[in-house]
Amino acid sequence: MGASEENGALFPIFVLTIMALPLVPYTLVKMLSAFSKKAMAIHCQCSVCSRSGKYRKSIFKRISNFSTCSNLTLVLLWIVMGVLIYYIKQTSHEVKVFEPFSILGLEPGASDSDIKKAYRRLSIQYHPDKNPDPEAHDYFVEYISKAYQALTDPVSRENFEKYGHPDGRQGLQMGIALPSFLLNIDGVSGGILLLGIVGACILLPLVLAVIYLSRSAKYTGNYVMHQTLSAYYYFMKPSLAPSKVLDVFIKAAEFMEIPVRRSDGEPLQKLFVLVRSELNLDLKNIRQEQTKFWKQHPAFVKAELLIQAQLTHESEALTPALLRDFRRMLELSPRLLEELMKMALIPRTAQGHGWLRPAIGVVELSQNIIQAVPLSARKVAGGSSEGVAPFLQLPHFSEAMVKKIARKVAGLSHTESNDVEVVLEMMPSLTVDITCETEGEEGIQEGDIVTMRVWITLERGSGLVAALPHAPYYPFHKEENFWLLLADSVSNDVWVSQKVSFMDEAVAITAASKAIQELKEGSGASLKETNAAVREAVERVKSGSRLVMGKFQAPAEGIYNLTAFCLCDSWIGCDKKTNLKIKILKRSRAGTRTGPLSEEGAVTEDGIEEEEQEEEDEYDDYESEYSEDEEDGKDSKRNGVVPGAGAAAVGSDDE
């Protein structure tokens, strides 16, 4: 019975150990993640962002941000651990070493007469005939009698001197750290123990496996539903105009799971009236268009109207229930837009190219949602391919204010001008330096594996590199992300694509060092040259540059007029385009490799430089379009090879 009680006392220690093993490292990771996010939170300091309350450190906001399901569960588990520690401390007892002299109240080396006198004195106090207390009886039998025996009986004394106990060698006791009622294998307790073992060893792992598999079968690694990816892949078209990207975006299964309540009907109808001008309805057949709009799936109608509420600043007209759905949609939007971008860039052609036009449309939709700017503001106006959209992301600017400033009939106050200057200093300015070459060769022949190396440099008036965008109407923290696309605007093909971030300098240094080291080692450079190149790359990263590496297979012989697009998903008008012409040589049978490398700007061939001016006037596929989709066949023709002149050149390098 004593052993059973001792084993039961170990059960809280066992539970505490099992809880602490995953809980302590998980808590440390959460704390480090929170501190790193706090360190990166370099946000806009304009008065509009300050009034939005998104970055305000009030006690209520901190409690609200902390009161997530995972955080509350974490706190609860730590409370349980604290209770267990307190319980163990209160119930635990130290293992007492058997010391006969100490038990009898004597000094070591006492004489036999002193031992007998001490034993008689304690017997009068603890002997069962003198003291009926059960505890006194146990103490007399377990300690006083054994202590006297250990010091007077020759055998007991020999055992004590050899093994530290008058009874001789004490065997090692082993037990199970379970409650005592489970250790009685008689009757019901045996069944409970069996059920506990089956539950802990079989049922619990099985349940966890089923939950994990069901969730992994429903979601991707980016926590986007597989059904969403299927819908995006199906509805993505090569000629998808930017104005139609929103129609694909709202097909997400996450939006379908947001409930459509009966009480939402009237508020959504009022919202429809407010945003009707942004829905691309045919005004000549407005009644038929409205009927067609409301005949869509209710979840699609609700999703489109709530997104339009964000674009047009009409969220104040929403009911509390709709406002919660509205915030949920905005929280999901960056993640869904990233997956939609991947569906546009996924290899669709025999050459493994993605589609440029829908990819640009996805980035533009992301910019408009983050900056809360209507899609119609991108219509070409006043010679600007972006329309008035870049102005509307600035504080205190509206379409009416832009018109007044253009006519010089109104202006901004001193405070408002300061806010505009603060935001302008936060806007990124990009420089793209791109080269394409075949490693170890002097030219590019058809079929070669071409290595693309791009250095993207970001500068701001504020001097910052990592910063959060000015987005007072987007209620969540949003980091800047950039997409680098090497594309052929004529054939609508994206040859290479990669996502770029300027937020984590340490990760960028590691990636750049590894890429440069592999590149130099592959080219046969010495260790000294490799180390020098790595040090130079690290310095460039610290000064605000990021290295992007990519590979693609050289197409058929010809001159290809490509464009390197560096698109920001958070700012309007901060995108960068750089023209690149690549001359692909015909593969020679003898294997000789001659000809110039790929160059930026003009290719040194007869007739190329004279046609630069003609290329300036050609249609620019990157400009936003808000008309009906063109025929798929027109945009999906494969016009990649441009002999001599390049109709694919896109304006100037500094757009």
XYZ file of C-alpha atoms in Angstrom:
655
model
C 0.000 0.000 0.000
C 2.877 2.348 0.818
C 4.459 1.734 -2.573
C 1.125 2.406 -4.267
C 0.756 5.701 -2.424
C 4.320 6.657 -3.342
C 3.636 5.910 -7.013
C 0.434 7.938 -6.880
C 2.377 10.865 -5.462
C 4.601 10.767 -8.551
C 1.645 11.132 -10.927
C 1.490 14.981 -10.721
C 5.229 15.101 -11.475
C 4.670 12.883 -14.498
C 1.841 15.126 -15.785
C 3.948 18.243 -15.171
C 6.831 16.791 -17.191
C 4.607 15.810 -20.122
C 3.062 19.308 -20.207
C 6.377 21.140 -19.882
C 8.130 19.324 -22.746
C 6.069 20.955 -25.559
C 4.795 23.990 -23.655
C 8.114 25.611 -22.719
C 9.683 25.623 -26.224
C 6.380 26.666 -27.825
C 6.106 29.609 -25.428
C 9.678 30.680 -26.174
C 9.002 30.571 -29.924
C 5.846 32.662 -29.479
C 7.678 35.235 -27.385
C 10.576 35.498 -29.848
C 8.120 35.850 -32.714
C 6.236 38.598 -30.869
C 9.440 40.508 -30.124
C 10.657 40.220 -33.732
C 7.314 41.495 -35.058
C 7.430 44.373 -32.609
C 10.941 45.266 -33.762
C 9.846 45.267 -37.417
C 6.762 47.416 -36.867
C 8.088 50.573 -38.562
C 4.874 52.199 -39.655
C 3.692 55.493 -41.103
C 3.620 58.429 -38.670
C 1.057 60.604 -40.482
C -1.981 61.875 -38.587
C -4.398 59.747 -40.661
C -2.622 56.530 -39.651
C -2.483 57.730 -36.048
C -6.238 58.395 -36.004
C -6.980 54.995 -37.516
C -5.935 53.420 -34.201
C -4.271 50.479 -35.952
C -0.929 51.125 -34.267
C -2.281 52.575 -31.016
C -0.924 50.806 -27.923
C -3.995 51.139 -25.718
C -4.599 48.583 -22.990
C -7.884 47.498 -24.589
C -6.250 46.945 -27.963
C -3.438 44.962 -26.405
C -5.944 42.783 -24.562
C -7.945 42.348 -27.766
C -4.856 41.391 -29.760
C -3.745 39.019 -27.025
C -7.155 37.388 -26.519
C -6.823 34.859 -29.294
C -7.733 31.214 -28.887
C -4.108 30.043 -28.979
C -2.929 32.679 -26.497
C -5.735 31.976 -24.033
C -5.058 28.239 -24.278
C -1.388 28.921 -23.632
C -2.183 30.975 -20.525
C -4.572 28.279 -19.253
C -1.929 25.586 -19.631
C 0.598 27.691 -17.718
C -1.959 28.185 -14.933
C -2.454 24.415 -14.757
C 1.316 23.968 -14.581
C 1.518 26.514 -11.758
C -1.186 24.665 -9.809
C 0.660 21.367 -10.295
C 3.936 22.870 -9.100
C 2.233 24.256 -5.980
C 0.510 20.913 -5.311
C 3.748 18.968 -5.705
C 5.573 21.355 -3.404
C 2.913 21.018 -0.712
C 2.560 17.229 -0.849
C 6.146 16.169 -1.430
C 8.307 15.059 1.469
C 12.033 14.623 1.657
C 13.506 11.146 1.891
C 14.966 10.880 5.367
C 18.304 9.118 5.764
C 18.290 6.516 8.545
C 20.492 7.955 11.335
C 20.130 5.889 14.575
C 22.177 8.251 16.743
C 20.072 11.205 15.611
C 16.828 9.285 16.190
C 17.834 8.447 19.766
C 19.058 11.987 20.357
C 22.686 10.980 20.835
C 26.007 12.124 19.501
C 27.904 9.687 17.237
C 30.150 7.393 19.262
C 27.929 7.314 22.379
C 28.522 4.457 24.869
C 26.212 1.454 25.296
C 24.913 2.809 28.607
C 23.963 6.101 27.000
C 22.190 4.201 24.174
C 20.150 2.177 26.704
C 19.251 5.286 28.731
C 18.074 7.110 25.591
C 16.028 4.084 24.475
C 14.292 3.832 27.886
C 13.494 7.546 27.857
C 11.945 7.390 24.382
C 10.095 4.163 25.205
C 8.307 5.884 28.062
C 7.253 8.599 25.596
C 6.344 6.534 22.474
C 5.762 2.913 23.573
C 2.211 1.706 22.717
C 1.598 0.753 26.342
C 2.386 4.297 27.407
C 1.067 6.253 24.389
C -2.086 5.019 22.579
C -1.569 7.393 19.636
C -1.201 5.336 16.352
C 1.399 7.736 15.015
C 3.476 7.279 18.198
C 3.226 3.513 17.716
C 4.450 3.735 14.095
C 7.306 6.007 15.069
C 8.357 3.692 17.893
C 8.342 0.566 15.686
C 9.832 2.076 12.501
C 12.457 4.339 14.006
C 13.180 3.984 17.747
C 13.240 0.187 17.899
C 15.286 -0.121 14.672
C 17.718 2.563 15.837
C 18.254 0.799 19.167
C 18.601 -2.531 17.397
C 21.095 -1.092 14.913
C 23.316 0.106 17.732
C 23.053 -2.893 20.095
C 22.514 -6.025 17.983
C 25.808 -7.154 16.320
C 24.113 -8.296 13.074
C 21.993 -5.162 12.763
C 25.003 -2.997 13.502
C 27.018 -4.776 10.824
C 24.153 -4.256 8.310
C 23.946 -0.608 9.238
C 27.672 -0.083 8.792
C 27.670 -1.865 5.401
C 24.335 -0.831 3.881
C 23.127 2.092 6.003
C 20.071 0.207 7.279
C 19.676 -2.351 10.093
C 17.605 -4.650 7.844
C 20.454 -4.987 5.336
C 20.459 -4.166 1.618
C 17.304 -2.313 0.528
C 15.931 -3.394 -2.856
C 15.215 -0.919 -5.692
C 11.529 -0.100 -5.859
C 9.902 0.594 -9.216
C 6.412 1.796 -9.897
C 4.080 3.518 -12.321
C 3.371 7.237 -11.988
C -0.399 6.840 -11.966
C -3.062 7.642 -9.346
C -3.354 5.030 -6.645
C -6.930 4.029 -7.544
C -5.712 2.926 -10.978
C -3.028 0.705 -9.516
C -5.499 -1.620 -7.779
C -5.952 -4.221 -10.492
C -8.994 -5.713 -8.760
C -12.430 -5.300 -10.242
C -13.329 -1.949 -11.717
C -9.899 -0.369 -11.244
C -8.351 -2.898 -13.616
C -10.853 -1.950 -16.295
C -10.197 1.728 -15.743
C -6.461 1.156 -16.052
C -6.981 -0.825 -19.259
C -9.190 1.887 -20.720
C -6.626 4.516 -19.752
C -3.826 2.636 -21.486
C -5.935 2.078 -24.610
C -7.041 5.705 -24.663
C -3.577 7.174 -24.121
C -1.665 4.799 -26.392
C -4.186 4.115 -29.179
C -7.235 6.365 -29.233
C -5.523 9.710 -28.535
C -2.868 9.338 -31.283
C -5.571 8.097 -33.646
C -7.808 11.108 -32.964
C -4.899 13.530 -33.404
C -3.946 11.830 -36.679
C -7.522 12.046 -37.976
C -7.735 15.755 -37.076
C -4.386 16.481 -38.731
C -5.203 14.539 -41.889
C -8.660 16.077 -42.213
C -7.214 19.568 -41.834
C -4.291 18.931 -44.180
C -6.708 17.505 -46.724
C -8.727 20.733 -46.559
C -5.949 23.343 -46.382
C -2.642 23.946 -48.106
C 0.600 24.848 -46.379
C -0.364 28.531 -46.637
C -3.676 27.834 -44.833
C -5.706 28.297 -48.001
C -8.391 25.758 -48.814
C -7.742 23.335 -51.669
C -11.199 24.170 -53.003
C -10.076 27.790 -53.348
C -7.026 26.813 -55.386
C -9.165 24.650 -57.656
C -11.580 27.530 -58.265
C -8.753 30.003 -58.929
C -7.066 27.603 -61.337
C -10.325 26.999 -63.220
C -11.391 30.640 -63.570
C -7.918 32.029 -64.343
C -7.662 32.997 -68.039
C -4.699 34.363 -70.019
C -6.679 37.394 -71.229
C -8.207 38.192 -67.828
C -8.420 41.978 -67.605
C -7.548 43.655 -64.287
C -11.191 44.705 -63.889
C -12.243 41.050 -63.999
C -9.709 39.764 -61.460
C -12.092 40.707 -58.647
C -14.706 38.341 -60.097
C -12.227 35.468 -59.722
C -10.957 36.615 -56.325
C -14.390 36.399 -54.671
C -14.749 32.740 -55.697
C -12.627 31.704 -52.676
C -14.098 28.904 -50.569
C -13.173 30.886 -47.441
C -15.663 33.563 -48.512
C -18.272 30.879 -49.174
C -17.985 29.780 -45.536
C -18.900 33.254 -44.268
C -22.615 32.969 -43.449
C -25.203 34.951 -45.399
C -27.900 35.903 -42.900
C -31.434 36.991 -43.588
C -30.694 40.182 -41.700
C -27.941 40.988 -44.228
C -30.384 41.524 -47.081
C -31.422 45.130 -46.474
C -27.934 46.458 -45.514
C -26.427 44.795 -48.597
C -29.061 46.394 -50.821
C -28.196 49.812 -49.383
C -24.516 49.076 -49.918
C -25.273 48.050 -53.515
C -26.730 51.491 -54.190
C -23.612 53.168 -52.770
C -21.095 51.121 -54.815
C -23.171 50.464 -57.942
C -20.963 52.684 -60.094
C -17.984 50.401 -59.346
C -19.652 47.125 -60.368
C -19.081 47.444 -64.149
C -22.798 47.255 -64.885
C -24.094 48.180 -68.316
C -25.990 51.412 -67.715
C -28.029 50.943 -70.904
C -29.576 47.770 -69.459
C -29.297 48.651 -65.807
C -32.366 46.684 -64.709
C -31.260 43.512 -66.417
C -27.754 43.990 -65.069
C -29.017 44.438 -61.526
C -31.216 41.356 -61.800
C -28.277 39.375 -63.141
C -26.054 40.601 -60.303
C -28.490 39.554 -57.562
C -29.048 36.142 -59.179
C -25.469 35.173 -58.380
C -24.700 32.955 -55.414
C -25.486 34.993 -52.266
C -21.951 34.430 -50.939
C -20.454 35.906 -54.149
C -22.777 38.913 -53.957
C -21.879 39.534 -50.327
C -18.152 39.110 -50.935
C -18.060 41.518 -53.885
C -20.109 44.176 -52.097
C -17.932 44.006 -48.974
C -14.736 44.289 -51.044
C -16.249 47.282 -52.844
C -17.066 48.766 -49.435
C -13.332 48.670 -48.678
C -12.393 50.192 -52.046
C -14.911 53.033 -51.762
C -14.641 53.766 -47.987
C -18.267 52.775 -47.414
C -17.642 50.439 -44.472
C -19.310 52.879 -42.070
C -22.687 51.877 -43.538
C -22.260 48.251 -42.430
C -24.087 46.649 -39.524
C -22.013 45.136 -36.680
C -22.512 41.622 -38.077
C -21.482 42.683 -41.580
C -18.561 44.620 -40.140
C -17.231 41.421 -38.548
C -17.549 39.616 -41.893
C -15.913 42.603 -43.580
C -12.895 42.459 -41.284
C -12.646 38.697 -41.722
C -12.525 39.093 -45.512
C -9.848 41.764 -45.308
C -7.799 39.594 -42.970
C -7.914 36.727 -45.480
C -7.310 38.888 -48.551
C -3.458 39.052 -48.616
C -3.166 35.299 -48.253
C -5.775 34.612 -50.944
C -4.304 37.198 -53.314
C -0.897 35.551 -53.003
C -2.400 32.200 -53.984
C -4.299 33.847 -56.839
C -0.989 35.315 -58.017
C 0.558 31.851 -57.966
C -2.323 30.524 -60.059
C -1.607 33.227 -62.656
C 2.118 32.399 -62.683
C 1.823 28.619 -62.608
C 3.325 27.086 -65.799
C 0.557 26.843 -68.382
C 2.431 26.601 -71.676
C 4.720 24.016 -73.208
C 7.684 26.265 -72.350
C 6.628 26.415 -68.691
C 5.523 30.060 -68.771
C 2.822 31.749 -66.715
C 0.481 34.564 -67.758
C 1.470 38.206 -67.403
C -1.818 40.037 -67.800
C -3.771 38.354 -64.960
C -0.676 38.486 -62.716
C -0.535 42.262 -63.090
C -4.258 42.426 -62.417
C -3.859 40.508 -59.161
C -1.123 42.873 -57.954
C -3.231 45.903 -58.873
C -6.222 44.497 -56.968
C -3.978 43.938 -53.946
C -2.733 47.537 -54.148
C -6.291 48.878 -54.324
C -7.518 46.785 -51.384
C -4.592 47.768 -49.135
C -4.837 51.464 -50.069
C -8.671 51.475 -50.243
C -8.756 53.057 -53.712
C -11.595 52.335 -56.219
C -10.665 50.281 -59.266
C -12.207 52.926 -61.515
C -9.560 55.428 -60.318
C -7.016 53.541 -62.446
C -8.613 54.616 -65.706
C -6.078 56.435 -67.842
C -6.448 60.169 -67.278
C -4.229 63.156 -67.866
C -1.509 61.101 -69.523
C -1.048 58.866 -66.466
C -1.364 55.126 -67.013
C -2.485 54.758 -63.388
C -5.085 57.534 -63.523
C -5.630 59.367 -60.245
C -5.164 56.199 -58.138
C -1.639 57.120 -56.911
C -2.960 60.427 -55.558
C -5.919 58.824 -53.767
C -3.585 56.754 -51.565
C -2.139 59.959 -50.135
C -3.737 61.403 -46.982
C -6.387 64.123 -47.419
C -6.700 63.430 -51.157
C -9.979 62.651 -52.907
C -11.027 62.780 -56.553
C -12.632 66.177 -55.978
C -9.470 67.472 -54.272
C -7.295 66.200 -57.149
C -9.450 68.087 -59.651
C -9.319 71.271 -57.582
C -5.559 71.076 -57.194
C -5.211 70.461 -60.934
C -7.249 73.629 -61.616
C -5.294 75.462 -58.887
C -8.503 76.464 -57.137
C -7.714 74.747 -53.841
C -4.795 73.432 -51.870
C -3.791 71.683 -48.681
C -3.222 73.184 -45.288
C 0.200 73.187 -43.667
C -0.682 70.179 -41.484
C -2.113 68.264 -44.420
C 0.972 69.038 -46.508
C 3.178 67.670 -43.735
C 1.169 64.439 -43.731
C 1.604 64.107 -47.489
C 5.362 64.659 -47.144
C 5.567 61.968 -44.439
C 3.803 59.454 -46.691
C 5.918 60.368 -49.711
C 9.040 59.718 -47.649
C 7.678 56.252 -46.836
C 7.032 55.324 -50.475
C 9.658 52.990 -51.956
C 11.767 53.868 -54.978
C 13.128 50.834 -56.810
C 16.154 50.255 -59.000
C 16.472 47.006 -60.950
C 19.812 45.733 -62.272
C 19.314 42.553 -64.307
C 21.640 40.338 -66.294
C 21.019 37.045 -68.082
C 23.854 34.768 -69.126
C 24.872 31.169 -69.640
C 27.362 30.166 -66.979
C 30.837 29.583 -68.370
C 29.903 30.523 -71.945
C 30.203 33.668 -74.056
C 26.766 33.668 -75.638
C 23.283 32.250 -75.294
C 22.291 29.499 -77.700
C 18.858 27.985 -78.057
C 18.280 25.272 -75.486
C 20.834 26.645 -72.999
C 20.007 26.994 -69.312
C 20.151 30.749 -68.764
C 20.875 32.177 -65.306
C 19.037 35.383 -64.431
C 20.645 37.546 -61.749
C 18.765 40.582 -60.482
C 19.719 43.119 -57.843
C 16.696 45.094 -56.613
C 17.582 48.205 -54.607
C 14.980 49.968 -52.466
C 15.314 53.551 -51.259
C 12.996 55.802 -49.268
C 13.122 59.437 -48.368
C 12.955 58.408 -44.711
C 16.104 56.296 -45.073
C 14.339 53.104 -43.968
C 14.544 49.811 -45.825
C 12.082 47.609 -43.916
C 8.821 49.464 -43.275
C 5.080 48.972 -43.189
C 3.082 50.790 -45.880
C 0.793 53.740 -45.309
C -2.582 51.974 -45.183
C -4.909 53.702 -42.688
C -8.050 52.056 -44.087
C -6.694 48.507 -43.963
C -7.322 47.396 -40.359
C -4.452 44.892 -40.084
C -0.671 45.001 -40.234
C 0.516 44.437 -43.792
C 4.137 43.969 -44.797
C 5.368 45.123 -48.187
C 5.969 42.365 -50.702
C 7.314 42.671 -54.222
C 6.953 40.405 -57.227
C 9.728 40.191 -59.809
C 8.463 39.054 -63.211
C 10.650 38.559 -66.267
C 8.047 38.567 -69.017
C 7.319 39.018 -72.701
C 4.490 41.542 -72.946
C 3.610 40.611 -76.535
C 3.160 36.893 -75.954
C 1.760 37.472 -72.427
C 4.327 34.998 -71.056
C 6.080 35.193 -67.671
C 9.425 33.428 -67.979
C 10.634 33.780 -64.381
C 8.797 34.950 -61.267
C 9.766 35.308 -57.626
C 8.447 36.988 -54.500
C 10.810 39.454 -52.813
C 10.707 40.912 -49.301
C 12.810 43.644 -47.685
C 11.619 42.984 -44.132
C 14.146 40.366 -42.928
C 17.731 41.412 -43.604
C 19.280 38.320 -41.979
C 17.400 35.940 -44.273
C 18.357 38.028 -47.314
C 22.042 37.979 -46.331
C 22.007 34.203 -45.940
C 20.252 33.666 -49.282
C 22.507 36.093 -51.186
C 25.700 34.632 -49.688
C 24.675 31.096 -50.576
C 23.648 32.042 -54.133
C 26.858 33.975 -54.851
C 29.011 31.238 -53.356
C 27.363 28.551 -55.490
C 27.631 30.755 -58.581
C 31.331 31.433 -58.063
C 32.182 27.853 -57.207
C 30.331 26.685 -60.319
C 32.344 29.054 -62.490
C 35.644 27.789 -61.063
C 36.559 30.941 -59.125
C 39.211 30.783 -56.435
C 38.404 30.866 -52.741
C 39.672 34.433 -52.464
C 37.468 35.617 -55.335
C 34.482 33.784 -53.889
C 34.911 35.349 -50.441
C 35.307 38.810 -51.973
C 32.114 38.363 -54.018
C 30.224 37.150 -50.939
C 31.400 40.145 -48.885
C 30.300 42.509 -51.649
C 26.878 40.840 -51.807
C 26.453 41.133 -48.026
C 27.273 44.841 -48.155
C 24.737 45.372 -50.932
C 22.052 43.605 -48.917
C 22.819 45.736 -45.849
C 22.539 48.883 -47.973
C 19.009 47.991 -49.089
C 19.384 45.577 -52.023
C 18.030 42.078 -52.546
C 19.421 39.414 -54.850
C 17.038 37.390 -56.995
C 18.320 34.380 -58.913
C 16.415 32.371 -61.486
C 16.956 29.988 -64.388
C 15.104 29.382 -67.632
C 15.718 27.500 -70.846
C 16.652 29.599 -73.855
C 13.926 29.484 -76.542
C 14.372 29.331 -80.303
C 16.778 31.585 -82.191
C 15.810 35.257 -82.307
C 15.866 38.560 -80.466
C 13.520 38.683 -77.516
C 12.322 41.968 -76.078
C 11.569 41.244 -72.437
C 10.567 43.405 -69.496
C 11.524 42.930 -65.869
C 8.551 44.005 -63.755
C 9.070 44.695 -60.065
C 5.560 45.080 -58.660
C 4.664 46.150 -55.127
C 1.517 44.636 -53.613
C 0.909 47.539 -51.205
C 1.683 50.839 -52.976
C 0.150 52.233 -56.159
C 2.520 53.809 -58.663
C 5.741 52.440 -57.139
C 6.242 49.630 -59.651
C 9.391 49.472 -61.725
C 9.856 48.253 -65.294
C 13.211 47.594 -66.929
C 13.592 46.647 -70.591
C 15.849 43.742 -71.479
C 16.757 42.400 -74.918
C 18.188 38.942 -75.260
C 19.739 37.623 -78.450
C 19.443 33.851 -78.774
C 21.895 32.274 -81.211
C 21.291 29.193 -83.262
C 22.926 26.133 -81.787
C 25.937 25.202 -83.867
C 26.692 21.588 -84.681
C 30.389 21.998 -83.838
C 29.490 23.411 -80.455
C 31.201 26.764 -81.016
C 29.652 29.533 -78.968
C 30.029 33.064 -80.251
C 28.006 36.235 -80.049
C 27.265 38.966 -77.541
C 25.819 38.433 -74.119
C 22.322 39.565 -73.229
C 22.207 43.289 -72.724
C 19.992 45.885 -71.177
C 18.730 48.479 -73.621
C 19.627 48.166 -77.280
C 21.193 45.119 -78.930
C 24.109 46.095 -81.144
C 22.629 44.886 -84.443
C 21.753 46.769 -87.585
C 18.310 48.292 -87.396
C 17.740 47.746 -83.702
C 18.671 51.162 -82.352
C 16.751 52.952 -85.109
C 13.553 51.188 -84.066
C 13.727 52.197 -80.395
C 11.490 55.205 -80.994
C 8.854 53.054 -82.684
C 8.810 50.793 -79.649
C 7.989 53.774 -77.424
C 4.632 54.163 -79.171
C 3.598 50.525 -79.095
C 0.769 49.300 -76.875
C 1.838 48.716 -73.282
C 0.235 45.578 -71.870
C 1.100 46.614 -68.324
C -1.290 49.556 -68.291
C -4.482 48.915 -66.364
C -7.499 48.133 -68.505
C -11.068 48.354 -67.324
C -12.887 47.390 -70.509
C -14.362 44.043 -71.536
C -12.047 41.087 -71.937
C -10.514 40.666 -75.332
C -10.747 37.381 -77.152
C -8.571 34.721 -75.603
C -6.996 33.821 -78.892
C -5.681 37.320 -79.506
C -3.796 37.488 -76.230
C -2.646 33.899 -76.126
C -0.821 33.879 -79.482
C 2.761 32.938 -79.204
C 4.655 35.974 -80.553
C 7.802 35.568 -78.505
C 10.343 35.638 -81.390
C 10.776 39.116 -82.807
C 13.220 39.128 -85.714
C 15.181 42.344 -85.823
C 12.953 44.909 -84.149
C 11.123 44.354 -80.883
C 7.513 45.420 -80.729
C 7.562 44.215 -77.119
C 9.632 47.084 -75.762
C 7.706 48.905 -73.090
C 8.169 52.669 -72.777
C 11.115 53.886 -70.774
C 13.022 52.192 -67.997
C 11.910 54.604 -65.283
C 8.144 54.129 -65.307
